[in-house]
C-alpha atoms as a printed R data frame, in Angstrom:
    type eleno elety resid chain resno       x        y        z
1   ATOM     1    CA   MET     A     1 123.768  -67.343 -174.454
2   ATOM     2    CA   ALA     A     2 126.346  -69.425 -176.321
3   ATOM     3    CA   SER     A     3 129.119  -66.978 -175.466
4   ATOM     4    CA   TYR     A     4 128.132  -67.065 -171.797
5   ATOM     5    CA   ILE     A     5 128.219  -70.871 -171.747
6   ATOM     6    CA   ILE     A     6 131.659  -70.893 -173.384
7   ATOM     7    CA   ARG     A     7 132.978  -68.402 -170.815
8   ATOM     8    CA   ARG     A     8 131.630  -70.450 -167.950
9   ATOM     9    CA   VAL     A     9 133.107  -73.667 -169.309
10  ATOM    10    CA   LEU     A    10 136.507  -72.030 -169.760
11  ATOM    11    CA   PHE     A    11 136.277  -70.606 -166.240
12  ATOM    12    CA   MET     A    12 135.861  -74.149 -164.876
13  ATOM    13    CA   ILE     A    13 139.441  -75.042 -165.850
14  ATOM    14    CA   PRO     A    14 141.292  -72.636 -163.520
15  ATOM    15    CA   THR     A    15 138.690  -73.259 -160.809
16  ATOM    16    CA   LEU     A    16 139.299  -77.009 -160.899
17  ATOM    17    CA   LEU     A    17 143.037  -76.426 -161.029
18  ATOM    18    CA   GLY     A    18 142.880  -74.201 -157.944
19  ATOM    19    CA   ILE     A    19 140.755  -76.680 -155.990
20  ATOM    20    CA   MET     A    20 143.071  -79.580 -156.773
21  ATOM    21    CA   LEU     A    21 146.226  -77.558 -156.073
22  ATOM    22    CA   VAL     A    22 145.078  -76.333 -152.663
23  ATOM    23    CA   SER     A    23 143.903  -79.822 -151.672
24  ATOM    24    CA   PHE     A    24 147.146  -81.410 -152.891
25  ATOM    25    CA   VAL     A    25 149.256  -78.939 -150.906
26  ATOM    26    CA   VAL     A    26 147.201  -79.497 -147.751
27  ATOM    27    CA   VAL     A    27 147.607  -83.274 -148.059
28  ATOM    28    CA   GLN     A    28 151.396  -82.893 -148.342
29  ATOM    29    CA   PHE     A    29 151.485  -81.332 -144.874
30  ATOM    30    CA   ALA     A    30 148.901  -83.646 -143.303
31  ATOM    31    CA   PRO     A    31 150.312  -86.252 -140.903
32  ATOM    32    CA   GLY     A    32 150.264  -89.852 -142.017
33  ATOM    33    CA   GLY     A    33 149.865  -91.297 -145.475
34  ATOM    34    CA   PRO     A    34 149.475  -94.597 -147.329
35  ATOM    35    CA   VAL     A    35 153.064  -95.641 -146.621
36  ATOM    36    CA   GLU     A    36 152.646  -94.948 -142.891
37  ATOM    37    CA   ARG     A    37 149.405  -96.902 -142.925
38  ATOM    38    CA   VAL     A    38 151.056  -99.986 -144.393
39  ATOM    39    CA   ILE     A    39 153.867  -99.692 -141.836
40  ATOM    40    CA   ALA     A    40 151.272  -99.422 -139.076
41  ATOM    41    CA   GLN     A    41 149.600 -102.584 -140.376
42  ATOM    42    CA   LEU     A    42 152.890 -104.462 -140.300
43  ATOM    43    CA   SER     A    43 153.697 -103.241 -136.788
44  ATOM    44    CA   GLY     A    44 150.194 -104.037 -135.517
45  ATOM    45    CA   ALA     A    45 149.450 -100.396 -134.693
46  ATOM    46    CA   ASP     A    46 146.685  -99.921 -137.266
47  ATOM    47    CA   THR     A    47 143.494  -99.609 -135.244
48  ATOM    48    CA   GLY     A    48 140.116  -97.929 -135.455
49  ATOM    49    CA   ALA     A    49 138.485  -96.932 -138.705
50  ATOM    50    CA   THR     A    50 141.608  -97.425 -140.792
51  ATOM    51    CA   SER     A    51 141.843 -101.078 -139.945
52  ATOM    52    CA   ARG     A    52 138.461 -101.851 -141.483
53  ATOM    53    CA   VAL     A    53 139.443 -101.291 -145.091
54  ATOM    54    CA   SER     A    54 139.065 -104.452 -147.105
55  ATOM    55    CA   GLY     A    55 141.063 -105.550 -150.085
56  ATOM    56    CA   SER     A    56 143.812 -107.906 -151.131
57  ATOM    57    CA   SER     A    57 146.487 -105.231 -150.890
58  ATOM    58    CA   GLY     A    58 146.624 -105.394 -147.107
59  ATOM    59    CA   GLY     A    59 147.369 -109.099 -147.163
60  ATOM    60    CA   ASP     A    60 149.943 -108.596 -149.880
61  ATOM    61    CA   PHE     A    61 151.753 -105.996 -147.803
62  ATOM    62    CA   GLY     A    62 151.670 -108.310 -144.802
63  ATOM    63    CA   SER     A    63 153.303 -111.191 -146.681
64  ATOM    64    CA   ARG     A    64 155.928 -108.932 -148.175
65  ATOM    65    CA   GLY     A    65 156.648 -107.494 -144.732
66  ATOM    66    CA   ALA     A    66 157.152 -110.991 -143.368
67  ATOM    67    CA   VAL     A    67 159.608 -111.783 -146.152
68  ATOM    68    CA   GLN     A    68 161.501 -108.559 -145.625
69  ATOM    69    CA   GLY     A    69 161.490 -109.113 -141.884
70  ATOM    70    CA   GLY     A    70 164.011 -111.921 -142.301
71  ATOM    71    CA   ALA     A    71 166.500 -109.437 -143.698
72  ATOM    72    CA   ALA     A    72 165.466 -106.486 -141.582
73  ATOM    73    CA   VAL     A    73 167.926 -103.769 -140.783
74  ATOM    74    CA   ASP     A    74 167.812 -100.763 -138.522
75  ATOM    75    CA   ALA     A    75 165.811  -98.020 -140.238
76  ATOM    76    CA   GLY     A    76 165.986  -95.620 -137.330
77  ATOM    77    CA   ASN     A    77 166.767  -92.760 -139.658
78  ATOM    78    CA   SER     A    78 163.686  -93.405 -141.776
79  ATOM    79    CA   LYS     A    79 161.313  -90.471 -142.306
80  ATOM    80    CA   TYR     A    80 158.382  -92.757 -141.491
81  ATOM    81    CA   ARG     A    81 157.352  -93.421 -137.929
82  ATOM    82    CA   GLY     A    82 157.310  -97.089 -136.978
83  ATOM    83    CA   ALA     A    83 159.698  -98.097 -139.782
84  ATOM    84    CA   GLN     A    84 162.411  -99.304 -137.401
85  ATOM    85    CA   GLY     A    85 163.366 -102.872 -138.192
86  ATOM    86    CA   LEU     A    86 162.043 -102.805 -141.756
87  ATOM    87    CA   ASP     A    87 164.311 -103.171 -144.755
88  ATOM    88    CA   PRO     A    88 164.873  -99.740 -146.413
89  ATOM    89    CA   GLU     A    89 164.426 -101.437 -149.803
90  ATOM    90    CA   PHE     A    90 160.959 -102.494 -148.738
91  ATOM    91    CA   ILE     A    91 160.143  -98.911 -147.765
92  ATOM    92    CA   LYS     A    92 161.400  -97.729 -151.161
93  ATOM    93    CA   SER     A    93 159.193 -100.293 -152.903
94  ATOM    94    CA   LEU     A    94 156.178  -98.940 -151.011
95  ATOM    95    CA   GLU     A    95 157.048  -95.391 -152.034
96  ATOM    96    CA   LYS     A    96 157.347  -96.461 -155.658
97  ATOM    97    CA   GLN     A    97 154.043  -98.333 -155.574
98  ATOM    98    CA   PHE     A    98 152.210  -95.270 -154.221
99  ATOM    99    CA   GLY     A    99 154.148  -92.847 -156.434
100 ATOM   100    CA   PHE     A   100 155.984  -91.160 -153.574
101 ATOM   101    CA   ASP     A   101 159.365  -91.815 -155.189
102 ATOM   102    CA   LYS     A   102 158.729  -88.734 -157.369
103 ATOM   103    CA   PRO     A   103 158.839  -85.066 -156.296
104 ATOM   104    CA   ALA     A   104 155.526  -83.513 -155.312
105 ATOM   105    CA   TYR     A   105 155.295  -81.269 -158.392
106 ATOM   106    CA   GLN     A   106 155.743  -84.280 -160.703
107 ATOM   107    CA   ARG     A   107 153.051  -86.218 -158.875
108 ATOM   108    CA   PHE     A   108 150.671  -83.264 -159.122
109 ATOM   109    CA   ALA     A   109 151.349  -82.752 -162.831
110 ATOM   110    CA   LEU     A   110 150.858  -86.472 -163.524
111 ATOM   111    CA   MET     A   111 147.599  -86.464 -161.556
112 ATOM   112    CA   LEU     A   112 146.261  -83.525 -163.565
113 ATOM   113    CA   TRP     A   113 147.234  -85.176 -166.853
114 ATOM   114    CA   ASN     A   114 145.490  -88.409 -165.875
115 ATOM   115    CA   TYR     A   115 142.390  -86.618 -164.571
116 ATOM   116    CA   ALA     A   116 142.123  -84.593 -167.781
117 ATOM   117    CA   ARG     A   117 141.688  -87.971 -169.534
118 ATOM   118    CA   PHE     A   118 139.385  -89.204 -166.744
119 ATOM   119    CA   ASP     A   119 141.951  -91.805 -165.756
120 ATOM   120    CA   PHE     A   120 141.699  -92.031 -161.963
121 ATOM   121    CA   GLY     A   121 143.843  -95.113 -161.479
122 ATOM   122    CA   LYS     A   122 143.314  -97.795 -158.835
123 ATOM   123    CA   SER     A   123 142.554  -97.594 -155.153
124 ATOM   124    CA   TYR     A   124 145.635  -97.914 -152.942
125 ATOM   125    CA   PHE     A   125 144.103 -100.505 -150.646
126 ATOM   126    CA   ARG     A   126 141.434 -102.195 -152.755
127 ATOM   127    CA   ASP     A   127 142.152 -104.246 -155.839
128 ATOM   128    CA   VAL     A   128 139.741 -102.262 -158.015
129 ATOM   129    CA   THR     A   129 139.834  -99.102 -160.114
130 ATOM   130    CA   VAL     A   130 138.552  -95.893 -158.569
131 ATOM   131    CA   LEU     A   131 135.852  -95.498 -161.232
132 ATOM   132    CA   GLN     A   132 134.614  -99.023 -160.592
133 ATOM   133    CA   LEU     A   133 134.573  -98.320 -156.865
134 ATOM   134    CA   ILE     A   134 132.554  -95.144 -157.354
135 ATOM   135    CA   LYS     A   135 130.223  -96.933 -159.770
136 ATOM   136    CA   GLU     A   136 129.482  -99.556 -157.113
137 ATOM   137    CA   LYS     A   137 128.508  -96.870 -154.597
138 ATOM   138    CA   LEU     A   138 126.448  -94.684 -156.936
139 ATOM   139    CA   PRO     A   139 123.083  -96.496 -156.642
140 ATOM   140    CA   VAL     A   140 122.851  -95.704 -152.927
141 ATOM   141    CA   SER     A   141 123.805  -92.046 -153.231
142 ATOM   142    CA   ILE     A   142 121.668  -91.448 -156.322
143 ATOM   143    CA   SER     A   143 118.680  -93.067 -154.614
144 ATOM   144    CA   LEU     A   144 119.033  -90.956 -151.488
145 ATOM   145    CA   GLY     A   145 119.725  -87.713 -153.347
146 ATOM   146    CA   LEU     A   146 117.062  -88.118 -156.029
147 ATOM   147    CA   TRP     A   147 114.150  -89.193 -153.853
148 ATOM   148    CA   LEU     A   148 114.989  -86.757 -151.064
149 ATOM   149    CA   THR     A   149 115.063  -83.845 -153.517
150 ATOM   150    CA   LEU     A   150 111.853  -84.848 -155.309
151 ATOM   151    CA   LEU     A   151 110.010  -85.495 -152.063
152 ATOM   152    CA   SER     A   152 111.102  -82.220 -150.512
153 ATOM   153    CA   TYR     A   153 109.992  -80.264 -153.593
154 ATOM   154    CA   LEU     A   154 106.653  -82.077 -153.845
155 ATOM   155    CA   ILE     A   155 105.863  -81.226 -150.222
156 ATOM   156    CA   SER     A   156 107.605  -77.885 -149.749
157 ATOM   157    CA   ILE     A   157 106.260  -76.054 -152.818
158 ATOM   158    CA   PRO     A   158 102.527  -76.683 -152.212
159 ATOM   159    CA   LEU     A   159 103.028  -76.060 -148.488
160 ATOM   160    CA   GLY     A   160 104.931  -72.826 -149.127
161 ATOM   161    CA   ILE     A   161 102.249  -71.562 -151.534
162 ATOM   162    CA   ARG     A   162  99.524  -72.370 -149.034
163 ATOM   163    CA   LYS     A   163 101.410  -70.582 -146.269
164 ATOM   164    CA   ALA     A   164 101.834  -67.503 -148.467
165 ATOM   165    CA   VAL     A   165  98.122  -67.394 -149.284
166 ATOM   166    CA   LYS     A   166  97.223  -67.923 -145.601
167 ATOM   167    CA   ASP     A   167  99.967  -65.641 -144.272
168 ATOM   168    CA   GLY     A   168  99.400  -64.825 -140.596
169 ATOM   169    CA   SER     A   169  96.630  -67.413 -140.137
170 ATOM   170    CA   GLN     A   170  96.620  -70.247 -137.615
171 ATOM   171    CA   PHE     A   171  97.606  -72.640 -140.395
172 ATOM   172    CA   ASP     A   172 100.657  -70.526 -141.224
173 ATOM   173    CA   ILE     A   173 101.698  -70.266 -137.569
174 ATOM   174    CA   TRP     A   174 101.483  -73.932 -136.601
175 ATOM   175    CA   THR     A   175 103.021  -75.211 -139.844
176 ATOM   176    CA   SER     A   176 105.932  -72.801 -139.358
177 ATOM   177    CA   GLY     A   177 106.404  -74.214 -135.865
178 ATOM   178    CA   VAL     A   178 106.425  -77.783 -137.182
179 ATOM   179    CA   VAL     A   179 108.839  -76.936 -139.995
180 ATOM   180    CA   ILE     A   180 111.268  -75.081 -137.718
181 ATOM   181    CA   ILE     A   181 111.220  -77.829 -135.074
182 ATOM   182    CA   GLY     A   182 111.902  -80.421 -137.773
183 ATOM   183    CA   TYR     A   183 114.804  -78.346 -139.061
184 ATOM   184    CA   ALA     A   184 116.257  -78.078 -135.550
185 ATOM   185    CA   ILE     A   185 116.292  -81.841 -134.923
186 ATOM   186    CA   PRO     A   186 119.568  -83.442 -136.105
187 ATOM   187    CA   GLY     A   187 118.908  -85.994 -138.817
188 ATOM   188    CA   PHE     A   188 121.118  -88.677 -137.271
189 ATOM   189    CA   LEU     A   189 119.260  -88.460 -133.927
190 ATOM   190    CA   PHE     A   190 115.932  -88.793 -135.713
191 ATOM   191    CA   ALA     A   191 117.368  -91.758 -137.631
192 ATOM   192    CA   ILE     A   192 118.251  -93.484 -134.365
193 ATOM   193    CA   LEU     A   193 114.739  -92.797 -133.077
194 ATOM   194    CA   LEU     A   194 113.236  -94.334 -136.221
195 ATOM   195    CA   ILE     A   195 115.388  -97.431 -135.769
196 ATOM   196    CA   ILE     A   196 114.264  -97.785 -132.154
197 ATOM   197    CA   LEU     A   197 110.611  -97.389 -133.063
198 ATOM   198    CA   PHE     A   198 110.290  -99.153 -136.421
199 ATOM   199    CA   ALA     A   199 113.377 -101.247 -137.187
200 ATOM   200    CA   GLY     A   200 113.567 -103.794 -134.409
201 ATOM   201    CA   GLY     A   201 115.001 -101.500 -131.758
202 ATOM   202    CA   SER     A   202 112.637 -101.659 -128.799
203 ATOM   203    CA   PHE     A   203 109.210 -101.584 -130.417
204 ATOM   204    CA   LEU     A   204 108.202 -102.541 -133.973
205 ATOM   205    CA   ASP     A   205 110.254 -104.463 -136.528
206 ATOM   206    CA   LEU     A   206 108.803 -103.191 -139.794
207 ATOM   207    CA   PHE     A   207 111.779 -101.977 -141.821
208 ATOM   208    CA   PRO     A   208 115.219 -103.390 -142.705
209 ATOM   209    CA   LEU     A   209 118.427 -101.934 -141.352
210 ATOM   210    CA   ARG     A   210 120.993 -102.876 -143.969
211 ATOM   211    CA   GLY     A   211 121.489 -102.382 -147.692
212 ATOM   212    CA   LEU     A   212 119.497 -100.888 -150.528
213 ATOM   213    CA   THR     A   213 117.766 -104.165 -151.427
214 ATOM   214    CA   SER     A   214 117.111 -107.566 -149.870
215 ATOM   215    CA   ASP     A   215 119.356 -110.597 -150.373
216 ATOM   216    CA   ASN     A   216 116.739 -112.289 -152.589
217 ATOM   217    CA   PHE     A   217 116.193 -109.184 -154.731
218 ATOM   218    CA   ALA     A   218 117.178 -110.950 -157.976
219 ATOM   219    CA   GLN     A   219 114.494 -113.610 -157.477
220 ATOM   220    CA   LEU     A   220 111.647 -111.138 -156.934
221 ATOM   221    CA   ALA     A   221 109.081 -110.094 -159.538
222 ATOM   222    CA   TRP     A   222 109.452 -106.562 -160.924
223 ATOM   223    CA   TRP     A   223 106.706 -105.102 -158.724
224 ATOM   224    CA   GLN     A   224 108.178 -106.844 -155.682
225 ATOM   225    CA   LYS     A   225 111.567 -105.332 -156.535
226 ATOM   226    CA   VAL     A   226 110.012 -101.856 -156.577
227 ATOM   227    CA   LEU     A   227 108.361 -102.441 -153.211
228 ATOM   228    CA   ASP     A   228 111.539 -103.909 -151.750
229 ATOM   229    CA   TYR     A   229 113.588 -100.943 -152.994
230 ATOM   230    CA   PHE     A   230 111.306  -98.349 -151.387
231 ATOM   231    CA   TRP     A   231 110.945 -100.518 -148.278
232 ATOM   232    CA   HIS     A   232 114.684 -100.159 -147.676
233 ATOM   233    CA   LEU     A   233 114.658  -96.432 -148.499
234 ATOM   234    CA   THR     A   234 111.728  -95.371 -146.324
235 ATOM   235    CA   LEU     A   235 113.519  -94.753 -143.029
236 ATOM   236    CA   PRO     A   236 116.699  -93.171 -144.507
237 ATOM   237    CA   ILE     A   237 114.657  -90.763 -146.651
238 ATOM   238    CA   ILE     A   238 112.444  -89.785 -143.711
239 ATOM   239    CA   ALA     A   239 115.510  -89.198 -141.516
240 ATOM   240    CA   MET     A   240 117.261  -87.087 -144.166
241 ATOM   241    CA   GLY     A   241 114.121  -85.228 -145.193
242 ATOM   242    CA   LEU     A   242 113.096  -84.049 -141.724
243 ATOM   243    CA   GLY     A   243 115.124  -80.862 -141.994
244 ATOM   244    CA   ALA     A   244 115.123  -80.614 -145.790
245 ATOM   245    CA   PHE     A   245 111.623  -79.135 -145.985
246 ATOM   246    CA   ALA     A   246 112.234  -76.029 -143.884
247 ATOM   247    CA   THR     A   247 114.456  -74.030 -146.244
248 ATOM   248    CA   MET     A   248 112.480  -74.824 -149.384
249 ATOM   249    CA   THR     A   249 109.101  -74.229 -147.701
250 ATOM   250    CA   LEU     A   250 110.058  -70.828 -146.284
251 ATOM   251    CA   LEU     A   251 111.816  -69.855 -149.529
252 ATOM   252    CA   THR     A   252 108.662  -70.637 -151.516
253 ATOM   253    CA   LYS     A   253 106.466  -68.761 -149.064
254 ATOM   254    CA   ASN     A   254 108.615  -65.625 -149.039
255 ATOM   255    CA   SER     A   255 108.983  -65.668 -152.811
256 ATOM   256    CA   PHE     A   256 105.207  -65.812 -153.289
257 ATOM   257    CA   LEU     A   257 104.647  -63.124 -150.648
258 ATOM   258    CA   ASP     A   258 107.019  -60.774 -152.475
259 ATOM   259    CA   GLU     A   259 105.104  -61.261 -155.729
260 ATOM   260    CA   ILE     A   260 101.635  -61.045 -154.151
261 ATOM   261    CA   ARG     A   261 102.408  -57.522 -152.937
262 ATOM   262    CA   LYS     A   262 103.469  -56.190 -156.346
263 ATOM   263    CA   GLN     A   263 101.441  -53.802 -158.474
264 ATOM   264    CA   TYR     A   264 100.729  -56.194 -161.350
265 ATOM   265    CA   VAL     A   265  98.851  -58.479 -158.954
266 ATOM   266    CA   LEU     A   266  96.594  -55.637 -157.857
267 ATOM   267    CA   THR     A   267  96.009  -54.797 -161.517
268 ATOM   268    CA   ALA     A   268  95.067  -58.412 -162.326
269 ATOM   269    CA   ARG     A   269  92.594  -58.465 -159.444
270 ATOM   270    CA   ALA     A   270  91.134  -55.142 -160.538
271 ATOM   271    CA   LYS     A   271  90.500  -56.625 -163.998
272 ATOM   272    CA   GLY     A   272  88.321  -59.294 -162.377
273 ATOM   273    CA   CYS     A   273  90.693  -62.259 -162.384
274 ATOM   274    CA   SER     A   274  89.919  -64.912 -159.804
275 ATOM   275    CA   GLU     A   275  92.392  -65.631 -157.005
276 ATOM   276    CA   ARG     A   276  93.326  -68.909 -158.693
277 ATOM   277    CA   GLN     A   277  94.005  -67.135 -161.998
278 ATOM   278    CA   VAL     A   278  96.069  -64.498 -160.224
279 ATOM   279    CA   LEU     A   279  98.030  -67.081 -158.236
280 ATOM   280    CA   TYR     A   280  98.823  -69.589 -160.979
281 ATOM   281    CA   GLY     A   281  98.479  -67.404 -164.083
282 ATOM   282    CA   HIS     A   282 100.448  -64.369 -162.970
283 ATOM   283    CA   ILE     A   283 102.351  -64.988 -159.737
284 ATOM   284    CA   PHE     A   284 103.497  -68.585 -160.136
285 ATOM   285    CA   ARG     A   285 106.114  -68.199 -162.868
286 ATOM   286    CA   ASN     A   286 107.775  -65.172 -161.284
287 ATOM   287    CA   ALA     A   287 107.682  -66.589 -157.762
288 ATOM   288    CA   MET     A   288 108.955  -70.024 -158.761
289 ATOM   289    CA   LEU     A   289 111.980  -68.653 -160.606
290 ATOM   290    CA   ILE     A   290 114.387  -68.951 -157.699
291 ATOM   291    CA   VAL     A   291 112.805  -72.192 -156.440
292 ATOM   292    CA   ILE     A   292 112.978  -74.124 -159.715
293 ATOM   293    CA   ALA     A   293 116.410  -72.819 -160.618
294 ATOM   294    CA   GLY     A   294 117.731  -74.132 -157.311
295 ATOM   295    CA   PHE     A   295 116.683  -77.717 -158.067
296 ATOM   296    CA   PRO     A   296 120.033  -78.889 -159.551
297 ATOM   297    CA   GLY     A   297 121.972  -77.448 -156.620
298 ATOM   298    CA   ALA     A   298 119.599  -78.999 -154.090
299 ATOM   299    CA   PHE     A   299 120.002  -82.392 -155.730
300 ATOM   300    CA   VAL     A   300 123.793  -82.199 -155.679
301 ATOM   301    CA   HIS     A   301 123.739  -81.124 -152.032
302 ATOM   302    CA   ALA     A   302 121.608  -84.114 -151.079
303 ATOM   303    CA   PHE     A   303 123.631  -86.417 -153.327
304 ATOM   304    CA   PHE     A   304 127.105  -85.547 -152.083
305 ATOM   305    CA   THR     A   305 126.937  -83.953 -148.656
306 ATOM   306    CA   GLY     A   306 123.776  -84.957 -146.890
307 ATOM   307    CA   SER     A   307 124.060  -88.702 -146.530
308 ATOM   308    CA   LEU     A   308 127.262  -89.640 -144.659
309 ATOM   309    CA   LEU     A   309 125.736  -90.164 -141.212
310 ATOM   310    CA   ILE     A   310 122.555  -91.664 -142.655
311 ATOM   311    CA   GLU     A   311 124.572  -94.102 -144.770
312 ATOM   312    CA   THR     A   312 126.534  -95.120 -141.671
313 ATOM   313    CA   ILE     A   313 123.500  -95.538 -139.412
314 ATOM   314    CA   PHE     A   314 121.499  -97.550 -141.950
315 ATOM   315    CA   SER     A   315 124.527  -99.472 -143.328
316 ATOM   316    CA   LEU     A   316 124.133  -98.023 -146.815
317 ATOM   317    CA   ASP     A   317 127.429  -98.171 -148.682
318 ATOM   318    CA   GLY     A   318 127.331  -94.981 -150.752
319 ATOM   319    CA   ILE     A   319 129.596  -92.192 -151.970
320 ATOM   320    CA   GLY     A   320 129.507  -90.286 -148.681
321 ATOM   321    CA   LEU     A   321 130.750  -93.245 -146.663
322 ATOM   322    CA   LEU     A   322 133.321  -94.099 -149.338
323 ATOM   323    CA   SER     A   323 134.790  -90.589 -149.255
324 ATOM   324    CA   PHE     A   324 134.916  -90.512 -145.469
325 ATOM   325    CA   GLU     A   325 136.627  -93.881 -145.146
326 ATOM   326    CA   SER     A   326 139.053  -93.024 -147.944
327 ATOM   327    CA   ILE     A   327 140.149  -89.916 -146.041
328 ATOM   328    CA   LEU     A   328 140.613  -91.883 -142.840
329 ATOM   329    CA   ASN     A   329 142.575  -94.581 -144.608
330 ATOM   330    CA   ARG     A   330 144.731  -92.168 -146.634
331 ATOM   331    CA   ASP     A   331 143.535  -93.732 -149.876
332 ATOM   332    CA   TYR     A   332 144.556  -90.644 -151.824
333 ATOM   333    CA   ALA     A   333 143.646  -92.139 -155.201
334 ATOM   334    CA   VAL     A   334 139.987  -92.282 -154.121
335 ATOM   335    CA   VAL     A   335 140.105  -89.011 -152.177
336 ATOM   336    CA   PHE     A   336 141.402  -86.883 -155.053
337 ATOM   337    CA   ALA     A   337 139.221  -88.627 -157.637
338 ATOM   338    CA   ASN     A   338 136.103  -87.937 -155.557
339 ATOM   339    CA   LEU     A   339 137.189  -84.341 -155.036
340 ATOM   340    CA   PHE     A   340 137.756  -83.826 -158.762
341 ATOM   341    CA   ILE     A   341 134.467  -85.435 -159.781
342 ATOM   342    CA   PHE     A   342 132.432  -83.645 -157.100
343 ATOM   343    CA   SER     A   343 133.994  -80.284 -157.979
344 ATOM   344    CA   LEU     A   344 133.398  -80.800 -161.690
345 ATOM   345    CA   VAL     A   345 129.789  -81.843 -161.130
346 ATOM   346    CA   GLY     A   346 129.266  -78.846 -158.830
347 ATOM   347    CA   LEU     A   347 130.561  -76.424 -161.468
348 ATOM   348    CA   VAL     A   348 128.437  -78.015 -164.193
349 ATOM   349    CA   VAL     A   349 125.361  -77.911 -161.972
350 ATOM   350    CA   GLY     A   350 126.018  -74.232 -161.266
351 ATOM   351    CA   LEU     A   351 125.921  -73.607 -165.006
352 ATOM   352    CA   ILE     A   352 122.742  -75.671 -165.361
353 ATOM   353    CA   SER     A   353 121.134  -73.653 -162.553
354 ATOM   354    CA   ASP     A   354 121.843  -70.422 -164.434
355 ATOM   355    CA   LEU     A   355 120.439  -71.874 -167.653
356 ATOM   356    CA   THR     A   356 117.335  -72.967 -165.752
357 ATOM   357    CA   TYR     A   357 116.619  -69.313 -164.998
358 ATOM   358    CA   THR     A   358 116.318  -68.613 -168.710
359 ATOM   359    CA   TRP     A   359 114.046  -71.616 -169.146
360 ATOM   360    CA   VAL     A   360 111.722  -70.417 -166.400
361 ATOM   361    CA   ASP     A   361 111.858  -66.774 -167.501
362 ATOM   362    CA   PRO     A   362 113.049  -66.154 -171.103
363 ATOM   363    CA   ARG     A   363 113.407  -62.444 -170.313
364 ATOM   364    CA   ILE     A   364 116.660  -63.185 -168.451
365 ATOM   365    CA   ASP     A   365 119.703  -62.695 -170.673
366 ATOM   366    CA   PHE     A   366 123.118  -63.908 -169.529
367 ATOM   367    CA   ASP     A   367 124.974  -62.682 -172.599
368 ATOM   368    CA   THR     A   368 125.525  -59.295 -170.966
369 ATOM   369    CA   ARG     A   369 126.460  -60.814 -167.601
370 ATOM   370    CA   GLU     A   370 130.027  -61.143 -166.413
371 ATOM   371    CA   VAL     A   371 131.139  -64.631 -165.376
């Protein structure tokens, strides 16, 4: 097992390198960039999502542009669109600030060296380090990912077992219909429906629409803080969880059905074991192997990829919304840091998932398995 873990860890290095290299090359050919964004701000052409980024840097660029405007020259030959009338020295200062005064290969090598030391630098357009920015957004994403995963497992596993035991019955048929319909409904549409019905839309006003906690959260007693926290999470978790049950429920059902039909189950019944003993004493561990081992991956999926629209609709400022806005605003420091961290966590979780197999079933041996 130790040799397998070492091989997997060593394999992460070229995988991360490949992910970062491909992404870096793609960004080099993508239109726009941080320099173009600052120029667009100065020319008044920065509209839409990119104009919403907060931070002192935007104001700083504006004041510097005003100063340089007094000594503006024709920059018609500039490689940046909209740079006409801006001092070339000012453009060079922007390139130096963002690191674009160096060749691409030097910038990539420097980025890898910094990331190897977990030094992600500062955001281009916010006066804060990237790690601090991510740290501020983590509570929202962790809350959504953790509770969604736990809730889906607590509901899907018992439901899937029941459906396997009652395979073909009326209970199995109508629950399958409910699960499939829930999976087919887009989460963001269901979120809007919940807002209309329960968050002051057109009917009831029972739940808040903004933030993870209330404004007076610090003044509340500990039990009131717990209630307030789950009060804010109720609608987002319901909206995200509507389609999260289908895959896990059907996976659990099919896994149990496969085991129920095997010879050792017939042998256990022939020896006089009760159905409960057969189900939980013989079938459960084998059937739950794939379900339990998938827990880390399911959590990461909910944590990183499942919450962007929900965060936007319910005004929850988490990692998903941060990554999306960073891409729109060409804040490459945040974009590449998120990509590196997410990729690293994904690779580590993949290793943990494999190790979970051995925890559930010690008969599995990865030492003879190729990476």
